[in-house]
């Protein structure tokens, strides 16, 4: 079928937005199945979450899309472009670009859970992009479903009309046709701008080892066809279109894409850094005047050092980061050298999840053993000479007498939780230097807390703590807020008398001592015993705040070793030895990988 | 030679032993003989002389003397059995009788190792031993009466709640019997034992590190005073009464392992070595041998460098240490050339030392090094 069978009137572009686990992927599966894009047999449980990591974590990291053909009740055939969105706060920019490509969005709310933190964050992004929002109440097959309450919360907490919310069960398929009809009737068709010079938004891009960089584009103006010479408006680079098509969700080649269409574009681009999400594609010989709005460089907010355990792997790590960066240009990396860990990289990430994903991919896909240092944030430091510098590495933090003022980034966090946990949550936020801004009762015994929190406190296991103290019931989303002037200091950690730069951290003066004590105590548990005593100390500017000692091993002798035991005993010893090999040698002390992240584990025994 | 049958499996034991009411002695003995005949034809062993034989278990003292007679006959027929060869058997005091001991002696067994473990009733109960302290003393007397003049007693120490004084009471009782050899093992919680599970659940009160060291060094001191020199981490003997068979393991000699779960080792022609272990289940083992199949179910080929590491590791368990001339002869390289960095490190820290004895030079652990023998010896392994 050629594209011309559909003009813009019969096209709908939409996304699904939801809190994690509210059933976004299941609903997407059901829509694909219902419109026959895939046969039942071809359906994997969740077709849209394709990467291994995503399936494991149950979240969508890379947006994908599917073009569905649907014969509506009015007898006409419609082309429905479903644009998948990533579901995590770290990828807000990617979500917003996906939403920019749509005219409407399905807002899913779990009928048993009500509105949650991400529901709110995502719906505001959709509103910013002027989308038609269709509330969908999911999981109505569950006995505890309360459709009316979910509607009430949509109206009270989010503030949009839920009277025409559609009740569905993505699991059983109930209400799916109503959803498709609503997409046709309520989502506006894209405007016909076929006559204008080409402007297509890069909604998403990823790297395919066979064809190179692939872009998912939404054509706003004009049209593009195979063989066209295009120009990327952010960097003025020019390429020829090798291939165009749509996803159903399998890729189907097409000769052209016209305004309103969503599809893929391949033009032999080698690196993803040249094919940026949010950029505008135009034709080289008939350039558009202005790019589409919203493009920005991704800004790294969380930083950490990545070092190879074996210093011989530095080259491999560099190559792997380079390759991974082609796939995900949103993280930054820069070589740095640590006196404790040798050569490595200071990497910047969009957020905590992004950091974990990159680290896991490096270890899993590139088979590297890495040491990761504790995450830190960017501080804005005004020096005594009036100069302002941004510091993201604790080991580069200036001496106190050289600084006039330090400002740290803060976030505005919305936390949704059952009333019974409000007390412990407020205590946690207080410990993390949070300032309460709002507290709302949203019905059914649930509360929304709004806090201004230092990002530095968020990056050290705040989310895990929030989940554990609320027994998993709390949900949270946050957005970056302003920089706040604070009394922060650099804390050094000395192992066996030597300062270990990779263990340094920046900490608020008011909690420095308690954190120092907790940190050395954790390190004492993590650093294995040696043949000698190993003192561990926390210090600020030469003043020791806390000290613990890993006592030396005094006895380690295998009692029995003869006859049939020899192979087995040797293997036991070899295992001990291999364990040590994965550790980092700092002076005469072997320090395990986990020790560098000890600050994330304080308080768990 | 391994005999895998026991009346009861003690909870700390990680050897290959199986509880059998009536072990199939005839069938098992036949399998042993069949294995011996097969090894006699194997190129790496054919025509070689045998300097020691060890009947271990399990509980070999449950077996009729005729089984050992058959086995020794087969060895004598197929190899060159040296006239002064040491032939040991392990005996459980709870499964010993005078008549059988005499039979063992007549069959050609000249050394007996009695699994006493303790003379204290409570300790024996904790260890799940089937015998009493008195029975241990009786077994010793029976062995002497049967004509054994080379007797070892196995003891265990550092049991949960055991005090030094309690241990020395057992140790002194053993010394008073005037055996030729004593093996004193610190109780170790081995994986895959019942004790391992119990300890995980209940956290038994084993002595802490300081006390364990006290046990270790005091034992050496008391035994030295009684005329028993430590010649390995856990083994003590009167002058000239070392267990030749066990010394062979630590000096990297070849040995054939016969029976269910038995292990063997031979030097290959690439200056490496081969280690193997037989099928552990007695039934499966016997079926395999009787069908003419190999009894081996695990084999590892150690490359040159791996074999060198093993030789150092095992050699350093001995009090005299690693004989450097023997090492150089066996591997064609001096130990100082192979491990310059490690030697500098350990010698420099005073954890190892070198010395000369009757024209031979040795490398051994210092007293300080002995405390952390595993840390040091493992560093030579090729992992």
PDB file of C-alpha atoms in Angstrom, chain A residues 120 148 154 164 167 177 185 234 257 324-325 331 350 368 377 385 397 436 468 494 503 523 591:
ATOM      1  CA  UNK A 120       1.352  13.883  37.027  1.00  0.00           C
ATOM      2  CA  UNK A 148     -15.107   6.500  39.994  1.00  0.00           C
ATOM      3  CA  UNK A 154      -7.800  12.722  37.619  1.00  0.00           C
ATOM      4  CA  UNK A 164     -15.488  10.780  29.303  1.00  0.00           C
ATOM      5  CA  UNK A 167     -12.720   2.162  31.307  1.00  0.00           C
ATOM      6  CA  UNK A 177     -12.321  -0.680  20.686  1.00  0.00           C
ATOM      7  CA  UNK A 185     -12.795  10.945  17.166  1.00  0.00           C
ATOM      8  CA  UNK A 234      21.419  21.898  14.221  1.00  0.00           C
ATOM      9  CA  UNK A 257       6.634  10.322   4.070  1.00  0.00           C
ATOM     10  CA  UNK A 324      27.893   3.364  23.501  1.00  0.00           C
ATOM     11  CA  UNK A 325      27.925   7.114  23.036  1.00  0.00           C
ATOM     12  CA  UNK A 331      25.790  10.855  28.393  1.00  0.00           C
ATOM     13  CA  UNK A 350      20.752  12.555  32.763  1.00  0.00           C
ATOM     14  CA  UNK A 368      34.133  -4.830  31.277  1.00  0.00           C
ATOM     15  CA  UNK A 377      26.228  16.615  41.187  1.00  0.00           C
ATOM     16  CA  UNK A 385      38.521  36.230  43.015  1.00  0.00           C
ATOM     17  CA  UNK A 397      36.542  20.769  44.991  1.00  0.00           C
ATOM     18  CA  UNK A 436       8.516  20.998  52.578  1.00  0.00           C
ATOM     19  CA  UNK A 468      11.690   0.729  51.464  1.00  0.00           C
ATOM     20  CA  UNK A 494      41.996   7.754  54.092  1.00  0.00           C
ATOM     21  CA  UNK A 503      36.280   8.010  47.860  1.00  0.00           C
ATOM     22  CA  UNK A 523      33.935   0.597  54.515  1.00  0.00           C
ATOM     23  CA  UNK A 591      39.695  -2.483  47.862  1.00  0.00           C
TER      24      UNK A 591
END
